[in-house]
mmJSON file of the N, C-alpha and C atoms, coordinates in Angstrom:
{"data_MODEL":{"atom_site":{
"group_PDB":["ATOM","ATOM","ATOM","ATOM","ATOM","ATOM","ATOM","ATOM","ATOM","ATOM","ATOM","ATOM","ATOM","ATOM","ATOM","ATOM","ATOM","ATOM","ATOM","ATOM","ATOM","ATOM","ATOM","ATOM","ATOM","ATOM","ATOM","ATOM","ATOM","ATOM","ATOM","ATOM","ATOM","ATOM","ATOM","ATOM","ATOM","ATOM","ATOM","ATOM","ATOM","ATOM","ATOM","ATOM","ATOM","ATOM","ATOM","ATOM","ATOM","ATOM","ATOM","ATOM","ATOM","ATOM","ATOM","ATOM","ATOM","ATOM","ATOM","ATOM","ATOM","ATOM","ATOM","ATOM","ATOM","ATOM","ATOM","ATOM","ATOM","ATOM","ATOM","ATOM","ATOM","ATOM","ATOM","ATOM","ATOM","ATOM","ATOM","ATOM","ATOM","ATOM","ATOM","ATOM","ATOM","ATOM","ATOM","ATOM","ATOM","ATOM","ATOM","ATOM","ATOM","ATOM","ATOM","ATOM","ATOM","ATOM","ATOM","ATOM","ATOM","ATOM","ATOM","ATOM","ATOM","ATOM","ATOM","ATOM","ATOM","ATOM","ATOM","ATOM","ATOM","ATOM","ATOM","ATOM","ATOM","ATOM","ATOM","ATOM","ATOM","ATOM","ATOM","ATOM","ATOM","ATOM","ATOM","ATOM","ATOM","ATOM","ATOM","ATOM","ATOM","ATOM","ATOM","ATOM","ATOM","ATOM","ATOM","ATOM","ATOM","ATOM","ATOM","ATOM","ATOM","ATOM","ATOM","ATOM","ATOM","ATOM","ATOM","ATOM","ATOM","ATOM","ATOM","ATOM","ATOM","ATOM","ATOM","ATOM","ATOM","ATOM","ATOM","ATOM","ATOM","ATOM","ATOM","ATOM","ATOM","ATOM","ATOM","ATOM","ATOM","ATOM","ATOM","ATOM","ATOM","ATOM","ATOM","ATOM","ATOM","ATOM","ATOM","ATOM","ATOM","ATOM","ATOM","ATOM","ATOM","ATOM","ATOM","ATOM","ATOM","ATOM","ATOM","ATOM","ATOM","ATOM","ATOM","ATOM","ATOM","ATOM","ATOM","ATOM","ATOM","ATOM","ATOM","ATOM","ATOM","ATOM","ATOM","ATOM","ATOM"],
"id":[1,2,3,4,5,6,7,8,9,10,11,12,13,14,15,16,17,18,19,20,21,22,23,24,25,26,27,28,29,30,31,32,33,34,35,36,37,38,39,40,41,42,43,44,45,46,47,48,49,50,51,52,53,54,55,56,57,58,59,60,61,62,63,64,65,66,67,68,69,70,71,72,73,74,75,76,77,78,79,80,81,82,83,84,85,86,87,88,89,90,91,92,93,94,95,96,97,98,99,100,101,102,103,104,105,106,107,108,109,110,111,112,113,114,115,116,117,118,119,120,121,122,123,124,125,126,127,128,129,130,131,132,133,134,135,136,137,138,139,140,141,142,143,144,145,146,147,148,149,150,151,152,153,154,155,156,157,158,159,160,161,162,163,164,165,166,167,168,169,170,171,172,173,174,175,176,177,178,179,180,181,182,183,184,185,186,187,188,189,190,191,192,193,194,195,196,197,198,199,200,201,202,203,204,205,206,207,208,209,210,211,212,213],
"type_symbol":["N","C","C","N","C","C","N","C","C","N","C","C","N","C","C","N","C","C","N","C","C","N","C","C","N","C","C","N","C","C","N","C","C","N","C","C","N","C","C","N","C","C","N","C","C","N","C","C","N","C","C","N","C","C","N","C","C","N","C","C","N","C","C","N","C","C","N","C","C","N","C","C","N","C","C","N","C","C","N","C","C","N","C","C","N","C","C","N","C","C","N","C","C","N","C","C","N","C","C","N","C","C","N","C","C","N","C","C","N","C","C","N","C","C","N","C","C","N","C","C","N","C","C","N","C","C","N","C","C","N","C","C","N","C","C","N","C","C","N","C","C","N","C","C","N","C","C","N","C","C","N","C","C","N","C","C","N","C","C","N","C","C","N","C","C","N","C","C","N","C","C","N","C","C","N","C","C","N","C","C","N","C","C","N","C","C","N","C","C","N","C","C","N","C","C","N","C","C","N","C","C","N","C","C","N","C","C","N","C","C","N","C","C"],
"label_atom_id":["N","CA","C","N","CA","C","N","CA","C","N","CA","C","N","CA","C","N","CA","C","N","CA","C","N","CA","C","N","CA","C","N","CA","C","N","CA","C","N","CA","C","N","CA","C","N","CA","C","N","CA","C","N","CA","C","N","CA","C","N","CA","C","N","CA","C","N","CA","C","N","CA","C","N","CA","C","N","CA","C","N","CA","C","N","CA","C","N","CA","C","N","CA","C","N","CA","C","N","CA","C","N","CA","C","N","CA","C","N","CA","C","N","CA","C","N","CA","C","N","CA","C","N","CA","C","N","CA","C","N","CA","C","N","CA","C","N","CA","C","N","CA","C","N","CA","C","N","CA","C","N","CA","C","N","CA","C","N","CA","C","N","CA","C","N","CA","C","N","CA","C","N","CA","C","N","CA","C","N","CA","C","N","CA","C","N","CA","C","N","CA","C","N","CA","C","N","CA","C","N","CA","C","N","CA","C","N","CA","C","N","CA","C","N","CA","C","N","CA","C","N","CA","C","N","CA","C","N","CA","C","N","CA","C","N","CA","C","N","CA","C","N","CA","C","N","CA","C"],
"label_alt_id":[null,null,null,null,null,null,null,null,null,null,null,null,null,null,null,null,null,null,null,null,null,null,null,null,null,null,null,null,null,null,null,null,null,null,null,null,null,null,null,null,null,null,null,null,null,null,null,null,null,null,null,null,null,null,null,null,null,null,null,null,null,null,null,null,null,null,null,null,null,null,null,null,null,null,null,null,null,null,null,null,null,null,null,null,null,null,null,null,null,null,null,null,null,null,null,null,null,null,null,null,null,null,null,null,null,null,null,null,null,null,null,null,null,null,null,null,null,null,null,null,null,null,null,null,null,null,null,null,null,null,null,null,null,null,null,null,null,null,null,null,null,null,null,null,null,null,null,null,null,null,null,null,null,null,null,null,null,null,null,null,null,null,null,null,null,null,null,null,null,null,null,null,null,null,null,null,null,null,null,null,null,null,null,null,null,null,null,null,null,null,null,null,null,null,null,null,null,null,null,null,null,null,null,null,null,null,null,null,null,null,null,null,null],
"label_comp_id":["UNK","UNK","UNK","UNK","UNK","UNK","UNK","UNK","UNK","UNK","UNK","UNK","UNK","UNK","UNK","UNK","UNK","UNK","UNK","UNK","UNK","UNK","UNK","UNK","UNK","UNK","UNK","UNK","UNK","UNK","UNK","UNK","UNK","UNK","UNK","UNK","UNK","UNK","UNK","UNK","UNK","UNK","UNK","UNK","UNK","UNK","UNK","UNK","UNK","UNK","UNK","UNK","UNK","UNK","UNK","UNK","UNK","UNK","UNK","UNK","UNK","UNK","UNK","UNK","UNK","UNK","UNK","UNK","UNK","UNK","UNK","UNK","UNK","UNK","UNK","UNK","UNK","UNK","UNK","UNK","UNK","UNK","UNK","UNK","UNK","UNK","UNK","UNK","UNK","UNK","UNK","UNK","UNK","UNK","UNK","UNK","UNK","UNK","UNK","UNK","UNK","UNK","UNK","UNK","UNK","UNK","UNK","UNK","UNK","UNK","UNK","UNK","UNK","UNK","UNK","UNK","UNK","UNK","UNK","UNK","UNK","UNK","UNK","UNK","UNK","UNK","UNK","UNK","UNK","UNK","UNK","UNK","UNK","UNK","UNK","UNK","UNK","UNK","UNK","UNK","UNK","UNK","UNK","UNK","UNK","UNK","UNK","UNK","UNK","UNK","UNK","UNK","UNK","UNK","UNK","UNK","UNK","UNK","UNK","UNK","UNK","UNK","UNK","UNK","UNK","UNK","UNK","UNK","UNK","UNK","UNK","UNK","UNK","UNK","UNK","UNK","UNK","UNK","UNK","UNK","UNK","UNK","UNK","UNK","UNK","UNK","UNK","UNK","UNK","UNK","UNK","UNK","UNK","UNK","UNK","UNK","UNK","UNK","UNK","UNK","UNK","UNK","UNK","UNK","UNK","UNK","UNK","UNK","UNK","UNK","UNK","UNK","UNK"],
"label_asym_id":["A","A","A","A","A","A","A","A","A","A","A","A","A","A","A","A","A","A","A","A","A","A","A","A","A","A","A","A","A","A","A","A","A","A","A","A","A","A","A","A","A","A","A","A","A","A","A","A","A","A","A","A","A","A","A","A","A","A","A","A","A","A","A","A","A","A","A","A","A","A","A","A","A","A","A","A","A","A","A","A","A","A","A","A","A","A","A","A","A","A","A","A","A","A","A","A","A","A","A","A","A","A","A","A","A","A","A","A","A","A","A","A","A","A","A","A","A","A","A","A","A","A","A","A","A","A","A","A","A","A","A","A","A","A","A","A","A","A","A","A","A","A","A","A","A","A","A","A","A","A","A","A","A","A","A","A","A","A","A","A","A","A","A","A","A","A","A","A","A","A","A","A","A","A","A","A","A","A","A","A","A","A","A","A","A","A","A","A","A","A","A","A","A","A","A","A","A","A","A","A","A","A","A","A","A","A","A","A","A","A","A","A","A"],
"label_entity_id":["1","1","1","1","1","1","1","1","1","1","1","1","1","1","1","1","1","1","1","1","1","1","1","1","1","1","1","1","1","1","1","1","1","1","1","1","1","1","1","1","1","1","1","1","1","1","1","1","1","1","1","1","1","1","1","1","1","1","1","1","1","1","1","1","1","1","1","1","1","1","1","1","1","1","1","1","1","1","1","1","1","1","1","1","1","1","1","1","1","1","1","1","1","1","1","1","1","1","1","1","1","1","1","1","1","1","1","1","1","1","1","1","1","1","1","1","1","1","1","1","1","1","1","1","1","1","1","1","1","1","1","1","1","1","1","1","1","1","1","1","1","1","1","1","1","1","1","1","1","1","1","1","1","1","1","1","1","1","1","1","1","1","1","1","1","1","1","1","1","1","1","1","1","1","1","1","1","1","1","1","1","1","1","1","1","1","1","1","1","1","1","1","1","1","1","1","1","1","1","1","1","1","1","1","1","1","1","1","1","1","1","1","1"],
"label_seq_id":[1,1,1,2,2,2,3,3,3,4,4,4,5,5,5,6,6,6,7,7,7,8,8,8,9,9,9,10,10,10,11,11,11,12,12,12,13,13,13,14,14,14,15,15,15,16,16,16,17,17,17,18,18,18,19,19,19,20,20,20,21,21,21,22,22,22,23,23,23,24,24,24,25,25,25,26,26,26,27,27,27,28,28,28,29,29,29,30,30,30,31,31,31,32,32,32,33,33,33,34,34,34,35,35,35,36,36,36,37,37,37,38,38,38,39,39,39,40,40,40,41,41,41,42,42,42,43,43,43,44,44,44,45,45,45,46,46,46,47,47,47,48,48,48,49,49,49,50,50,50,51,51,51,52,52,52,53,53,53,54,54,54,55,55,55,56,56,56,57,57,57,58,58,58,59,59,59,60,60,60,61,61,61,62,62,62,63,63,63,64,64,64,65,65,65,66,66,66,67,67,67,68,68,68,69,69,69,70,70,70,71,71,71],
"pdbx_PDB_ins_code":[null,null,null,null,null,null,null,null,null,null,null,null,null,null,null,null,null,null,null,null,null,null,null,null,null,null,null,null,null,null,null,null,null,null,null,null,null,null,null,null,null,null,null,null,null,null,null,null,null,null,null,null,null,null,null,null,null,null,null,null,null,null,null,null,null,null,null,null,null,null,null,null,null,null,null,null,null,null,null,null,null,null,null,null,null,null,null,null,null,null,null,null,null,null,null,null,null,null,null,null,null,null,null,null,null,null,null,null,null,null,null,null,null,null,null,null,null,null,null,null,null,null,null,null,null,null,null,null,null,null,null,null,null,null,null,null,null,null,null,null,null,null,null,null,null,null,null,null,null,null,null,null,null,null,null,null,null,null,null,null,null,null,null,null,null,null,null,null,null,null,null,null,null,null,null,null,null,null,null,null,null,null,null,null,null,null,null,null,null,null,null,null,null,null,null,null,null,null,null,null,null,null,null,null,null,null,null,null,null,null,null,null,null],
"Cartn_x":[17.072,17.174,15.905,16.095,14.714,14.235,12.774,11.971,13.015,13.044,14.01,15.238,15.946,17.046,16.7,15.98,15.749,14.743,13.793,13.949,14.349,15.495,16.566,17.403,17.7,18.664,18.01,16.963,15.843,17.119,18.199,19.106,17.635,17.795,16.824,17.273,18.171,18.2,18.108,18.286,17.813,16.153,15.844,14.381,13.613,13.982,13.657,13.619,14.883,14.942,13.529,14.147,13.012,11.863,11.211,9.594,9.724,10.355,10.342,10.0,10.739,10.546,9.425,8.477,7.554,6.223,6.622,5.684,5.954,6.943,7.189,6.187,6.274,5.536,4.245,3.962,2.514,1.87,2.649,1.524,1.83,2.916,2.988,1.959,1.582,0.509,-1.121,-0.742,-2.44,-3.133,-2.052,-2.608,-2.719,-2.9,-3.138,-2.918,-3.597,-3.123,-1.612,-0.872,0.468,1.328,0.847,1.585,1.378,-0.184,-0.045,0.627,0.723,1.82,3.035,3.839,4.995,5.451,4.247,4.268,4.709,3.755,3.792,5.628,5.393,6.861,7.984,7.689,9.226,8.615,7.7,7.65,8.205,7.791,8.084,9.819,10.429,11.983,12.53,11.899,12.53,12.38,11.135,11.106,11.573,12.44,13.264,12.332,10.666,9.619,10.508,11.518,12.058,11.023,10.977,9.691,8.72,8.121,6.904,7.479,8.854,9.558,9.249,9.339,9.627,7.841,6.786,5.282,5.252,5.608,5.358,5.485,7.202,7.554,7.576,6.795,6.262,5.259,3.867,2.951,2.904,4.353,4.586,4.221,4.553,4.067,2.508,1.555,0.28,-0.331,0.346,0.278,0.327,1.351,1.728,1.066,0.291,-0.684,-1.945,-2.186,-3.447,-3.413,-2.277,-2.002,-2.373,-1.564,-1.574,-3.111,-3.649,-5.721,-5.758,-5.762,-6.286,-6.152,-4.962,-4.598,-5.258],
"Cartn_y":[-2.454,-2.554,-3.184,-3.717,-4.729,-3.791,-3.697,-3.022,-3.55,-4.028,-4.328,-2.804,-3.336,-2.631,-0.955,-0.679,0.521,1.471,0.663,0.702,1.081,0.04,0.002,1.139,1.46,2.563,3.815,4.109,5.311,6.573,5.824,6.91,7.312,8.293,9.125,8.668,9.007,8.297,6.934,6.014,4.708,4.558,5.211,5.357,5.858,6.759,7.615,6.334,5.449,4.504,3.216,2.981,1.811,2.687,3.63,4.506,4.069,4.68,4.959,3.257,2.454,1.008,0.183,0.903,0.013,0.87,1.933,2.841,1.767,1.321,0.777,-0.247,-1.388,-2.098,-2.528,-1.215,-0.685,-0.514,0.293,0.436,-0.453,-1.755,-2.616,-3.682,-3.477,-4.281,-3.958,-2.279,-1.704,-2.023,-1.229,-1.388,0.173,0.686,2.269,2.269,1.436,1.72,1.855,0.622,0.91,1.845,1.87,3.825,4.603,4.418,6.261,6.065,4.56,4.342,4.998,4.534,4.759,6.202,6.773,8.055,9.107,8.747,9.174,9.251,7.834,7.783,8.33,8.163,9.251,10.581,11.085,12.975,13.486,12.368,12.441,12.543,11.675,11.493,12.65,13.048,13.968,15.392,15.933,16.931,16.647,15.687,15.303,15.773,14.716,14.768,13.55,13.778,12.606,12.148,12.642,12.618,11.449,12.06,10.733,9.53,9.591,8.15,7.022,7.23,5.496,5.205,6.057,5.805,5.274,5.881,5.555,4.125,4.061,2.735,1.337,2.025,0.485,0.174,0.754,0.722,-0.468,-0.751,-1.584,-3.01,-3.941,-4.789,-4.861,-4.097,-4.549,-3.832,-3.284,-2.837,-4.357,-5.307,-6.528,-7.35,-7.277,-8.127,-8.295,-6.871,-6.801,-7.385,-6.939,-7.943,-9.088,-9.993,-10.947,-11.713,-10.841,-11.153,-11.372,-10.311,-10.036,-11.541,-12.071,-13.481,-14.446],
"Cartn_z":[-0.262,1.187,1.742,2.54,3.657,4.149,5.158,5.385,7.244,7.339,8.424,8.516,7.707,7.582,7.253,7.231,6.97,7.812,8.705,9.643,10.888,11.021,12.279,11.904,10.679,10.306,10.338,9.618,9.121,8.715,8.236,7.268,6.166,6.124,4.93,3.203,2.767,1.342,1.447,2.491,2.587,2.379,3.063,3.715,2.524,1.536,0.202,-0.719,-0.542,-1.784,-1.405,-0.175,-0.202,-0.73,-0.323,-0.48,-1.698,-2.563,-4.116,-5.215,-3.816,-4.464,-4.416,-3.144,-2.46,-4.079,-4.253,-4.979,-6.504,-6.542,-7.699,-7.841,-6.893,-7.015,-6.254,-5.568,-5.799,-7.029,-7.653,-9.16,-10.11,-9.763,-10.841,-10.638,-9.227,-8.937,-8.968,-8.994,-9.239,-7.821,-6.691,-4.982,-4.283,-4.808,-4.409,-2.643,-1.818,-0.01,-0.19,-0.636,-0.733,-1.363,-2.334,-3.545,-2.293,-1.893,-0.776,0.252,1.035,1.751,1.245,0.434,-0.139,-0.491,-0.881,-1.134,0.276,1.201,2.425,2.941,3.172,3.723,3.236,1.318,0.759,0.887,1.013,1.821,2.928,3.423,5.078,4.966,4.448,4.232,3.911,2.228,1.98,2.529,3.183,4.155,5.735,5.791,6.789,8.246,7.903,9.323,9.743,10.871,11.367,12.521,12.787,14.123,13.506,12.532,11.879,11.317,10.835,10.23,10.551,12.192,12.557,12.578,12.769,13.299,11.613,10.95,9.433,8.859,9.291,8.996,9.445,10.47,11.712,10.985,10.268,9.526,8.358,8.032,6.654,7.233,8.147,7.967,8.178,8.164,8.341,6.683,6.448,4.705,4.037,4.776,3.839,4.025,5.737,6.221,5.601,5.12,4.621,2.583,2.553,1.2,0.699,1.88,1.833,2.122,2.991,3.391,1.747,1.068,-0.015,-1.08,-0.644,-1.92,-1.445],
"occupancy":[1.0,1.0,1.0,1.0,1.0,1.0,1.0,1.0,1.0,1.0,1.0,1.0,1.0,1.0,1.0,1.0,1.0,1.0,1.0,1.0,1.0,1.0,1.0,1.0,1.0,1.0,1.0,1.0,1.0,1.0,1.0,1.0,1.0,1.0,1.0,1.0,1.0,1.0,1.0,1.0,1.0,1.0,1.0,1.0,1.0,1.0,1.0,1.0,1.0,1.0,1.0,1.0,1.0,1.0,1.0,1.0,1.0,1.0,1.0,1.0,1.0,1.0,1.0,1.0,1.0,1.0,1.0,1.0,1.0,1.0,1.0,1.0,1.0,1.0,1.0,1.0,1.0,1.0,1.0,1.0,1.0,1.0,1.0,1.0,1.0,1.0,1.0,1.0,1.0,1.0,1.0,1.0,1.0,1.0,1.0,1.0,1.0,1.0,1.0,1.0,1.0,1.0,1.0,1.0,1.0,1.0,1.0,1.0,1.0,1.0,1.0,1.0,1.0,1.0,1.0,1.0,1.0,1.0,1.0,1.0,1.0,1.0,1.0,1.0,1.0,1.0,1.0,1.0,1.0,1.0,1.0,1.0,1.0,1.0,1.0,1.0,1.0,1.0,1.0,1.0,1.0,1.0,1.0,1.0,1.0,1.0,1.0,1.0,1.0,1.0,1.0,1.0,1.0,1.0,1.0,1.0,1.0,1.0,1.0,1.0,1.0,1.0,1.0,1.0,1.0,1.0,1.0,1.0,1.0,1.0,1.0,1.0,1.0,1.0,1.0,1.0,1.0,1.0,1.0,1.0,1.0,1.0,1.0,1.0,1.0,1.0,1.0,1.0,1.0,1.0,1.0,1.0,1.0,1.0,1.0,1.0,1.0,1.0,1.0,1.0,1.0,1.0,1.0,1.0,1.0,1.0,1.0,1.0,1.0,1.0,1.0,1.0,1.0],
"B_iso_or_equiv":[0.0,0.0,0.0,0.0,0.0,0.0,0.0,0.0,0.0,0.0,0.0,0.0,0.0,0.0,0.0,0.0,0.0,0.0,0.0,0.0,0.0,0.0,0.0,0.0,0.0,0.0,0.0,0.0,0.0,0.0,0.0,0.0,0.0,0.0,0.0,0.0,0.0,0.0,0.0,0.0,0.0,0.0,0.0,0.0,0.0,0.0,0.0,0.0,0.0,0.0,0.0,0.0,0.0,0.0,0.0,0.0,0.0,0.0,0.0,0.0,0.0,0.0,0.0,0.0,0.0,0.0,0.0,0.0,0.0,0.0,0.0,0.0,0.0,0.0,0.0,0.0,0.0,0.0,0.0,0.0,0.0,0.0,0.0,0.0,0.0,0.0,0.0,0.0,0.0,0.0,0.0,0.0,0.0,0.0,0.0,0.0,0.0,0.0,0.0,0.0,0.0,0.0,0.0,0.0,0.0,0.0,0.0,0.0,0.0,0.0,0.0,0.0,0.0,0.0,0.0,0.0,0.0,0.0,0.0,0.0,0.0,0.0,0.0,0.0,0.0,0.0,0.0,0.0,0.0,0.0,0.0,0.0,0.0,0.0,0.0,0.0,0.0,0.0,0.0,0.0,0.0,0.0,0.0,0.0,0.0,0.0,0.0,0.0,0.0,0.0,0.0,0.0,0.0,0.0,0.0,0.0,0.0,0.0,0.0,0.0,0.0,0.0,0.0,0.0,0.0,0.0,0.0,0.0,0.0,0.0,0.0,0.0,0.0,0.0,0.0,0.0,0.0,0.0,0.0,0.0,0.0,0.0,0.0,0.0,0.0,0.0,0.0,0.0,0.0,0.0,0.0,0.0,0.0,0.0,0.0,0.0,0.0,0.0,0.0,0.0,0.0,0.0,0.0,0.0,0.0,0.0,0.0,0.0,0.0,0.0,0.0,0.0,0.0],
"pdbx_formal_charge":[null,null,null,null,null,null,null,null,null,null,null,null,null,null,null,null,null,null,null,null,null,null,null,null,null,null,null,null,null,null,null,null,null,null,null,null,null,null,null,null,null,null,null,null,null,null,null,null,null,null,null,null,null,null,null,null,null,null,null,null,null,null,null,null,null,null,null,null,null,null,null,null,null,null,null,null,null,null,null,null,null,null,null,null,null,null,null,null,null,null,null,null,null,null,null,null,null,null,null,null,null,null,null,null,null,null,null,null,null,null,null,null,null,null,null,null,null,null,null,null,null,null,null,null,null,null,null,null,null,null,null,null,null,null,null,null,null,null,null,null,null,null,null,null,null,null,null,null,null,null,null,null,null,null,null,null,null,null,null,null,null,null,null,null,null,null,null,null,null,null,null,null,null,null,null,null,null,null,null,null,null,null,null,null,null,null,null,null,null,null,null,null,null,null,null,null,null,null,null,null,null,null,null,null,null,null,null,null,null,null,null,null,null],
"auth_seq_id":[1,1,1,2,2,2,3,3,3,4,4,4,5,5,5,6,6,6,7,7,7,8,8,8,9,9,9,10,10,10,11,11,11,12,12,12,13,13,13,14,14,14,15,15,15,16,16,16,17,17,17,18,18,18,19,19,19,20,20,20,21,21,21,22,22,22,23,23,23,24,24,24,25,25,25,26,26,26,27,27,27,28,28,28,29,29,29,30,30,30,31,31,31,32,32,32,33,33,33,34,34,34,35,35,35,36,36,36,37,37,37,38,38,38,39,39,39,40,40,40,41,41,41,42,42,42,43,43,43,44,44,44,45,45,45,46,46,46,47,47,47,48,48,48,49,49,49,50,50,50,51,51,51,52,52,52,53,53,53,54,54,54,55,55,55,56,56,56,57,57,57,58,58,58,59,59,59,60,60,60,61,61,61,62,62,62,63,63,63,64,64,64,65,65,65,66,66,66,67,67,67,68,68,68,69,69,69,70,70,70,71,71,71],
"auth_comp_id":["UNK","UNK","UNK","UNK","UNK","UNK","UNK","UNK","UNK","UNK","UNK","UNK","UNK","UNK","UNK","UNK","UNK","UNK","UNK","UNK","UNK","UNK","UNK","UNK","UNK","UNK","UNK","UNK","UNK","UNK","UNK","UNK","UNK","UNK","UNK","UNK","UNK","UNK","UNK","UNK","UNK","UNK","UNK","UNK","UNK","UNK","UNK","UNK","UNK","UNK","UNK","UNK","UNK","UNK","UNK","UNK","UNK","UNK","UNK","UNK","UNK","UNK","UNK","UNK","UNK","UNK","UNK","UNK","UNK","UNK","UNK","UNK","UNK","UNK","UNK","UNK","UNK","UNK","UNK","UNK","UNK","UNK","UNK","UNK","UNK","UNK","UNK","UNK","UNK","UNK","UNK","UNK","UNK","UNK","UNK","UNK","UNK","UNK","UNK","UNK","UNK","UNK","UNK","UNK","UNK","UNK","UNK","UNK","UNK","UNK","UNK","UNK","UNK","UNK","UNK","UNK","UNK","UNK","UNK","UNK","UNK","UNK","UNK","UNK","UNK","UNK","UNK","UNK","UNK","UNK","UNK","UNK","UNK","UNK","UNK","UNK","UNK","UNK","UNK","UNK","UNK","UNK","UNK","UNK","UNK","UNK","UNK","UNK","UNK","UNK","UNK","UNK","UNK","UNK","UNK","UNK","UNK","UNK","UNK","UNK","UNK","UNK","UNK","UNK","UNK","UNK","UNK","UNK","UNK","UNK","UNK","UNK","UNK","UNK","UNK","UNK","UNK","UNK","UNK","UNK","UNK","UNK","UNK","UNK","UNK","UNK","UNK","UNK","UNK","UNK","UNK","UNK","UNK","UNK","UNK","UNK","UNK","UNK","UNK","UNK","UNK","UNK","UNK","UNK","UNK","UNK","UNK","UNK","UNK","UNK","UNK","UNK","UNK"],
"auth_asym_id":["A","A","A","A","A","A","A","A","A","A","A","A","A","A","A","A","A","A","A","A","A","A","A","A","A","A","A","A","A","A","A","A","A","A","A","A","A","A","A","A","A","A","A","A","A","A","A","A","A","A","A","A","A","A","A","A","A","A","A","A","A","A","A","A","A","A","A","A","A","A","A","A","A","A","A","A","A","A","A","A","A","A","A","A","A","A","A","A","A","A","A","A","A","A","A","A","A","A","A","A","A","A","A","A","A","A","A","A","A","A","A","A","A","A","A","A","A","A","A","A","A","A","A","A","A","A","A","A","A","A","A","A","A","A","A","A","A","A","A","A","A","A","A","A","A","A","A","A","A","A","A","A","A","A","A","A","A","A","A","A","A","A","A","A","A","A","A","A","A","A","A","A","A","A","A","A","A","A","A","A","A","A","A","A","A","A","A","A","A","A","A","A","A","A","A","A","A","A","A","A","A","A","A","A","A","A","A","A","A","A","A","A","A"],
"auth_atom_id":["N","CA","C","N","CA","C","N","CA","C","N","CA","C","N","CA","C","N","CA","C","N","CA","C","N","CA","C","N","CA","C","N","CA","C","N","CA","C","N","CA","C","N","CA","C","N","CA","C","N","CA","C","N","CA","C","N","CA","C","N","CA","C","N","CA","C","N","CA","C","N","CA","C","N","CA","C","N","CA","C","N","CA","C","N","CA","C","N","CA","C","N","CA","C","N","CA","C","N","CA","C","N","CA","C","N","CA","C","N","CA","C","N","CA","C","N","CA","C","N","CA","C","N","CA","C","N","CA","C","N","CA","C","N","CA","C","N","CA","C","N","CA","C","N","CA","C","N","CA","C","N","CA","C","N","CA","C","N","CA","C","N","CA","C","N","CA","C","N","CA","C","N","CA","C","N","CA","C","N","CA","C","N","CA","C","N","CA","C","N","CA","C","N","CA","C","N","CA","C","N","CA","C","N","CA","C","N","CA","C","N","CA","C","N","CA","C","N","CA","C","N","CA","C","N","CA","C","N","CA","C","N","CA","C","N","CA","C","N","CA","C","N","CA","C","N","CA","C"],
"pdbx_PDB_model_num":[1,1,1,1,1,1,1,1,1,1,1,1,1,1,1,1,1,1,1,1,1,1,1,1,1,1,1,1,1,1,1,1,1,1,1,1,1,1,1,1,1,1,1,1,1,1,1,1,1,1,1,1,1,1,1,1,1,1,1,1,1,1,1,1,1,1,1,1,1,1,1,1,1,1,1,1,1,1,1,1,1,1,1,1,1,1,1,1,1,1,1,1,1,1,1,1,1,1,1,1,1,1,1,1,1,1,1,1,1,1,1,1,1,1,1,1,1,1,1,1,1,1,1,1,1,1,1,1,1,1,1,1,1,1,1,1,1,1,1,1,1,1,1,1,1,1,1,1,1,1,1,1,1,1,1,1,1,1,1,1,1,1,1,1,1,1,1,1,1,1,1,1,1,1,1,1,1,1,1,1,1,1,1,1,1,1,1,1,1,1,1,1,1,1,1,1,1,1,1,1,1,1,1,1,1,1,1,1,1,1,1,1,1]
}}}
């Protein structure tokens, strides 16, 4: 799922899968801001903090912003 789409939806097993994916390739990349990103956001999901979701997931594009500084 897109960081868009999940998002606009913030269905929770949506929201769990992307986390779990972004964690994926956080550590395939060896980027720890993003794992604890990722981490964050699938806690938040799965203890259903709906309240913090969307503050959470607005957060991702400047996670990617700062990525991309990095290349």
């Amino acid at each position: 799922a897109s960081w868009e789409g999940v998002a606009q939806s913030a269905v929770v097993t949506d929201v769990e899968t992307f986390a779990e994916r972004v964690e994926e390739l956080a550590e395939a990349y060896s980027y720890p801001p993003l794992q604890q990103w990722g981490e964050k956001l699938k806690s938040q999901a799965s203890t259903f903090q709906l309240d913090l979701l969307p503050q959470t997931l607005e957060e991702f594009p400047r996670r990617i912003e700062e990525i991309q500084a990095l290349i």
